[in-house]
Amino acid sequence: MLEIRIHGRGGQGAQVGCQILAGAFFKTGRWVQAFAAYGGERRGAPVTAYLRVDERPIRVRSDIERPHHIIVLDATLLDDSSIVASLRPGGWLFVNAPLPGVPPWNSVRVVTVDATAIALRRGLSPVVSTTMLGAFAGASGLVPLEKLVEAVREGSPARAEENIAACVEAYWACAGLEAIGA
Amino acid sequence: MLTQVATRHTRILLTGDHAVAYAALRARPHLIPVYPITPQTPVLEKLLELQELGELTADIMTVESEHSAMAACIAASLAGARVFTATASQGLALMHEMLHYAAGGRAPVVLVNVNRTLASPWGFWADQTDSLAQRDTGWIQLYCESAQEALDSVLQAFRVAEALLVPAMVVIEALYVSHTLEPVEIPDPELVDEFLPPYEPPVRLDPATPRGFGGTTAPVQWRANRLALKAAMELALDAVEEAGRRYGELTERAYSSVETYRAEDAELVIVTAGGIAGTAREAVDQLRGQGIPVGLVKLRLFRPFPSARVAGLLAGVGKVAVIDRNCSVGSGGIFCQEVRAALHAHRVTGPQVFSFIAGLGGVNVSADRVMEICRSALNAVSAPPDPILEERL
Amino acid sequence: MSTTAEPEAELFCPGHASCPGCAVALAVRFVLKGLGPRTVLVIPPSCIAVMAGPLPLSSMQVPVFQTAFETTAAAAAGLARAFRARGEEVTVACLAGDGGTHDIGLQALSGAAERDEDFIYVCFDNEAYQNTGNQKSSATPWGAWTSSTPRGKPTRKKDIVEIMAAHRIPYAATACPAYPADLLAKIERARTLGGTRFLHVLCPCVPGWGIADDASLRVARLAVESRLFPLYEVRDGLRYTITHEPVGVPVKEYLSAQARYRHLTDEAIRQIQEDVDQGWARLVGRARALPPRAFA
């Protein structure tokens, strides 16, 4: 079973992004489970979304405490050191940050992408989740781009084409950085 | 006559709440009186969306309180309408008076409750106390672990409730079921129509045959009414089995009042309900993989309590660990009370019953925590009379 | 002004369990005549619930659903929608007391009125919880003795018709069993309209008000003729029509006929008269302000 956690702030699309990624994996024939820790609907409040992917029905119903991969929509959330500490050994951290390349950070493999800049260019700000999903798919190779694009089209509450463009741009920016393997 | 097993369904991603809305769509209710409350609101929103699309023909009555929602449900049901509603937490508590009215009045209303903490203090999290506190209202109660089970159970609840004229409550957990997106098979309308015949009560509020409903009674009549309800509720034990079997014939997903998972030859059996049951399956597999023989008994039906079945399944088991996501203050875990009472009533004295209270207020219960619960019970010399608080393990 | 012929069919049977001389029972009889046999009633706990009969008996020739105290309007709304969904033409009517209307049932009634639910709601107002032995409700008038206001009620009576009219419902009216033709005409008018329709019927209570067994209609007439309880109707919350011109007897005649006001001083009676005069002047002004057919 593959376990992914998305950290964002209210308004960035963490929850919807998580559901879109679930949809992309579902389209590949996998079983998925997506949910988010919710509460008030306040803009800017930290939001955590969870995604499980498996080849068989998923029975466990609990928060993901040790994810294989983490997607961070707002780098200031990393001030909470427990987020990076919870990553499984060999896991990847996808961060929305204007830093080039793949610097090692606390022995965690990091992919940075300036999703805010891409989303701004596409008129999507503050929604950066679809951009980060492109980065995730490109770098990891875990989900085919065409499935992700389909899922973004179906799952975007608005501006589907802009979301797709941002997603695809980030995909190619990160494509082939390193295959993670399932 | 057996119907040919059907593959007539659509498999899509749905949250538990949305699956519930699709179940209501397929049940073809006349009326849905409903009031919004987190985390039930997506049920209401999806129903309105389905109505807007022209798929749902039911009249959605957006009332001014849950109390009025249930009052409207009861009256409409007694007029011969199929009615559905959904609520959570404070909303269910506000309905409490009318839940008694529905059962005593023999109105087969079907209600979905999303298990959420009761204030004070305020919370939006998974906790079973809201529905368990309604255990004496005369409603059938089914606890579900997944969106699929929620959808399937709503349809079965209609069949059982309307056959017996006893209202039924289908319960799902906040967040871990209500807001969790997962693959769900929606059976085609014709399939559901085959399973769920139209509702036509034997008597109803009808000017053609004037009758008084719910008037004052003498003690003997009141007793007779209560005993008739009791007798009907007892029939629900078999009716739930029948509905679960028949549903399985049509959809390949059969259900029962109590479900077991790898419980054969188990030294320790976990007993739990709702979403934690799914997590417990994972824990059972992992422990079995380590050579530790544990199993699971999942309580799906809570009212009527399948006392004989539970006692029969646990007879001969060395240790039982009941996991409650609730706490009856001054007593303990409510499922555990019922399990202990069932064992005692059926003179099953073998098992040592450990009462664990876990995940109160929606605190995460991982498969690792369930395994710790199992290990602590297996390592204990004897079961303490008081509940064991999971966070102190 | 009312010319409606009295329907002959009796839907309220004799032998019911009201007190002798009960004005509510008489009012219920006329209301049921007016509603007709294609009616389903919703009744909350009240004197009317007692009159409807202990199960398995019923004093009413139409179906009765006895619901929880605070749920009359919600239950009626559910019923009306159920019949509509089933394609059946049925009049849904509520018969409730003042406690069940002004107090505990007000939320459900307000919610239903805001949604313009399709029923006729009749409040039989005997100005206290008489079914439980005369405790004050918010319909109890200022100064009235009840078992829970031993020194007389210190606050005013709630104006339920104004509250209902403020919801801009199609029809709100007052009525009184001492004026049966007016009462029947109002039921008839309510029946021709859809949506939430409300009738406020004043019903003197023999034991609660401390009047003779044969005095309830005489006291009811004094309430109307003193202008303390004018007979009028309000269309759409805007158009007021006074349906009976009161002669204007002093309110003291009305008050002194009842034991519950026995303790009132002359000053208190003068204040009540002033209050009645102001209320009447306001009503007359409203009736003149917007003629009945201004928006027809």
Coordinates of C-alpha atoms in Angstrom, one line a residue, chain C residues 34-290:
Chain C
G34 CA -65.9 24.0 7.8
L35 CA -63.0 21.8 6.9
G36 CA -65.0 18.9 5.6
P37 CA -64.3 15.2 5.4
R38 CA -61.2 15.3 3.1
T39 CA -59.2 16.5 6.1
V40 CA -56.5 15.1 8.2
L41 CA -55.9 16.7 11.6
V42 CA -52.7 17.2 13.6
I43 CA -53.3 17.7 17.3
P44 CA -50.6 18.3 19.9
P45 CA -51.2 17.7 23.6
S46 CA -54.0 20.1 24.6
C47 CA -57.6 20.1 25.7
I48 CA -58.4 19.2 22.1
A49 CA -56.3 16.1 22.3
V50 CA -58.3 14.9 25.3
M51 CA -61.6 15.6 23.4
A52 CA -60.3 13.7 20.4
G53 CA -60.6 10.6 22.6
P54 CA -58.5 8.0 24.3
L55 CA -57.4 5.3 22.0
P56 CA -58.9 3.1 20.6
L57 CA -61.8 5.6 20.4
S58 CA -61.9 8.8 18.4
S59 CA -64.5 11.6 18.6
M60 CA -63.6 12.8 15.1
Q61 CA -64.8 11.5 11.8
V62 CA -61.5 12.4 10.1
P63 CA -58.1 11.0 10.7
V64 CA -56.2 12.4 13.6
F65 CA -52.5 12.4 14.2
Q66 CA -51.5 13.4 17.7
T67 CA -47.9 14.7 17.6
A68 CA -45.4 16.0 20.2
F69 CA -46.3 19.3 21.8
E70 CA -43.8 21.5 19.9
T71 CA -44.1 19.8 16.5
T72 CA -47.7 20.6 15.3
A73 CA -46.7 22.7 12.3
A74 CA -43.7 20.5 11.4
A75 CA -45.8 17.4 11.4
A76 CA -48.6 19.1 9.4
A77 CA -46.0 20.3 6.9
G78 CA -44.7 16.7 6.5
L79 CA -48.2 15.4 6.1
A80 CA -49.2 18.0 3.5
R81 CA -46.0 17.2 1.5
A82 CA -46.6 13.4 1.9
F83 CA -50.1 13.7 0.4
R84 CA -48.9 15.9 -2.4
A85 CA -46.1 13.5 -3.2
R86 CA -48.6 10.6 -3.2
G87 CA -50.9 12.7 -5.5
E88 CA -53.7 12.9 -3.0
E89 CA -55.9 16.0 -2.4
V90 CA -56.2 16.3 1.4
T91 CA -56.7 19.4 3.6
V92 CA -54.2 19.3 6.5
A93 CA -55.3 21.2 9.5
C94 CA -53.8 21.7 12.9
L95 CA -55.9 22.1 16.1
A96 CA -53.7 23.4 18.8
G97 CA -54.0 25.3 22.1
D98 CA -52.3 28.5 23.0
G99 CA -49.4 26.9 24.9
G100 CA -48.7 24.7 21.9
T101 CA -48.8 27.7 19.6
H102 CA -47.6 30.8 21.4
D103 CA -45.0 29.0 23.5
I104 CA -43.5 25.6 22.7
G105 CA -44.7 25.3 19.1
L106 CA -43.7 28.7 17.9
Q107 CA -40.4 27.7 16.3
A108 CA -41.9 25.0 14.2
L109 CA -44.9 27.3 13.3
S110 CA -42.6 30.1 12.3
G111 CA -40.4 27.8 10.3
A112 CA -43.4 26.4 8.5
A113 CA -44.9 29.8 7.9
E114 CA -41.6 31.1 6.4
R115 CA -41.6 28.1 4.0
D116 CA -45.3 28.7 3.3
E117 CA -46.2 25.1 4.1
D118 CA -49.6 24.1 2.9
F119 CA -52.0 23.8 5.9
I120 CA -54.6 25.5 8.0
Y121 CA -53.5 26.1 11.6
V122 CA -56.2 26.8 14.1
C123 CA -55.1 28.0 17.6
F124 CA -57.9 27.6 20.2
D125 CA -56.8 30.1 22.8
N126 CA -58.1 29.7 26.3
E127 CA -55.3 31.8 27.6
A128 CA -53.4 29.3 29.7
Y129 CA -52.3 25.7 30.0
Q130 CA -55.9 24.7 31.0
N131 CA -55.3 21.0 30.2
T132 CA -52.8 20.8 33.1
G133 CA -54.8 22.9 35.5
N134 CA -54.4 26.6 34.4
Q135 CA -50.8 27.5 34.4
K136 CA -49.9 30.7 32.5
S137 CA -48.8 30.7 28.9
S138 CA -47.5 33.6 26.8
A139 CA -51.1 34.0 25.7
T140 CA -52.3 34.7 29.2
P141 CA -53.2 38.4 29.5
W142 CA -51.7 41.0 31.8
G143 CA -53.2 40.8 35.2
A144 CA -54.9 37.4 34.9
W145 CA -54.7 35.0 37.8
T146 CA -53.4 31.5 36.9
S147 CA -51.9 28.8 39.2
S148 CA -48.5 30.0 38.1
T149 CA -49.2 33.7 38.3
P150 CA -50.7 34.0 41.9
R151 CA -50.4 37.8 41.8
G152 CA -51.7 38.1 38.3
K153 CA -49.5 37.9 35.2
P154 CA -47.0 40.7 35.2
T155 CA -46.5 40.8 31.4
R156 CA -48.6 41.2 28.3
K157 CA -50.3 38.6 26.1
K158 CA -48.3 37.7 23.0
D159 CA -49.9 39.0 19.8
I160 CA -49.8 35.8 17.8
V161 CA -51.8 37.1 14.8
E162 CA -49.3 40.0 14.3
I163 CA -46.5 37.5 14.6
M164 CA -48.0 35.3 11.9
A165 CA -48.9 38.2 9.7
A166 CA -45.3 39.4 9.9
H167 CA -44.4 36.2 8.1
R168 CA -46.6 37.6 5.2
I169 CA -48.6 34.3 5.1
P170 CA -51.6 34.4 2.8
Y171 CA -54.2 34.4 5.5
A172 CA -54.3 35.2 9.2
A173 CA -57.5 35.9 11.1
T174 CA -59.2 36.0 14.5
A175 CA -62.5 34.2 15.3
C176 CA -64.7 33.2 18.1
P177 CA -67.2 30.4 18.6
A178 CA -69.8 33.0 19.7
Y179 CA -69.8 34.2 16.1
P180 CA -70.1 30.9 14.2
A181 CA -71.0 32.4 10.8
D182 CA -67.9 34.5 10.9
L183 CA -65.8 31.5 12.0
L184 CA -67.2 29.3 9.2
A185 CA -66.7 32.1 6.6
K186 CA -63.1 32.4 7.7
I187 CA -62.5 28.6 7.5
E188 CA -64.1 28.8 4.0
R189 CA -61.8 31.6 2.9
A190 CA -58.8 29.9 4.3
R191 CA -59.7 26.7 2.3
T192 CA -59.8 28.6 -0.9
L193 CA -56.2 29.8 -0.4
G194 CA -53.0 27.7 -0.5
G195 CA -50.0 28.0 1.8
T196 CA -49.9 28.6 5.5
R197 CA -53.2 29.9 6.9
F198 CA -53.7 30.8 10.5
L199 CA -56.8 31.2 12.7
H200 CA -56.7 32.5 16.2
V201 CA -59.9 31.5 18.0
L202 CA -60.6 32.9 21.5
C203 CA -62.3 30.3 23.7
P204 CA -63.3 31.2 27.3
C205 CA -62.5 28.4 29.7
V206 CA -65.1 27.5 32.3
P207 CA -62.8 26.3 35.1
G208 CA -59.7 28.3 34.1
W209 CA -61.4 31.7 33.8
G210 CA -63.7 31.1 36.7
I211 CA -67.0 31.5 34.8
A212 CA -70.4 29.7 35.0
D213 CA -71.0 26.5 33.0
D214 CA -73.3 28.4 30.7
A215 CA -71.3 31.6 30.4
S216 CA -68.5 30.9 27.9
L217 CA -70.3 32.3 24.9
R218 CA -71.6 35.4 26.8
V219 CA -68.0 36.1 27.9
A220 CA -66.7 35.5 24.4
R221 CA -69.2 38.0 23.1
L222 CA -68.1 40.5 25.7
A223 CA -64.4 40.0 24.6
V224 CA -65.4 40.8 21.0
E225 CA -67.9 43.6 21.7
S226 CA -65.5 45.4 24.1
R227 CA -62.9 45.4 21.3
L228 CA -60.5 43.5 23.5
F229 CA -60.6 40.7 20.9
P230 CA -61.7 42.2 17.6
L231 CA -62.7 39.9 14.7
Y232 CA -60.6 40.6 11.7
E233 CA -58.4 39.1 9.0
V234 CA -55.1 39.9 7.4
R235 CA -54.3 38.9 3.8
D236 CA -50.6 38.5 2.9
G237 CA -49.6 40.2 6.1
L238 CA -50.7 43.6 4.7
R239 CA -54.4 43.9 4.1
Y240 CA -56.5 44.2 7.3
T241 CA -60.3 43.7 7.3
I242 CA -62.4 44.0 10.4
T243 CA -65.1 41.4 9.9
H244 CA -67.4 42.4 12.7
E245 CA -68.1 45.9 14.0
P246 CA -68.0 45.8 17.8
V247 CA -70.5 47.9 19.8
G248 CA -67.8 49.0 22.2
V249 CA -69.0 47.9 25.7
P250 CA -66.6 48.8 28.6
V251 CA -63.9 46.2 29.1
K252 CA -64.9 46.2 32.8
E253 CA -68.0 44.2 31.9
Y254 CA -65.8 41.5 30.3
L255 CA -63.3 41.4 33.2
S256 CA -65.8 41.4 36.0
A257 CA -67.5 38.3 34.5
Q258 CA -64.4 36.3 35.3
A259 CA -63.0 35.1 38.7
R260 CA -59.4 35.3 37.3
Y261 CA -59.6 39.1 37.2
R262 CA -61.4 39.4 40.6
H263 CA -58.4 41.0 42.3
L264 CA -58.0 43.8 39.7
T265 CA -58.1 47.4 41.1
D266 CA -60.0 50.1 39.3
E267 CA -56.7 51.5 38.2
A268 CA -55.7 48.2 36.7
I269 CA -59.0 48.0 34.8
R270 CA -58.5 51.6 33.5
Q271 CA -55.1 50.6 32.2
I272 CA -56.6 47.6 30.4
Q273 CA -59.3 49.8 28.9
E274 CA -56.6 52.1 27.7
D275 CA -54.7 49.3 26.2
V276 CA -57.8 47.9 24.5
D277 CA -58.6 51.4 23.0
Q278 CA -55.1 51.8 21.7
G279 CA -55.1 48.3 20.1
W280 CA -58.5 49.0 18.5
A281 CA -57.3 52.4 17.1
R282 CA -54.2 50.7 15.7
L283 CA -56.3 48.0 14.0
V284 CA -58.8 50.5 12.6
G285 CA -55.9 52.5 11.2
R286 CA -54.4 49.4 9.5
A287 CA -57.8 48.4 8.1
R288 CA -58.1 51.9 6.6
A289 CA -54.5 52.1 5.4
L290 CA -54.7 49.3 2.9

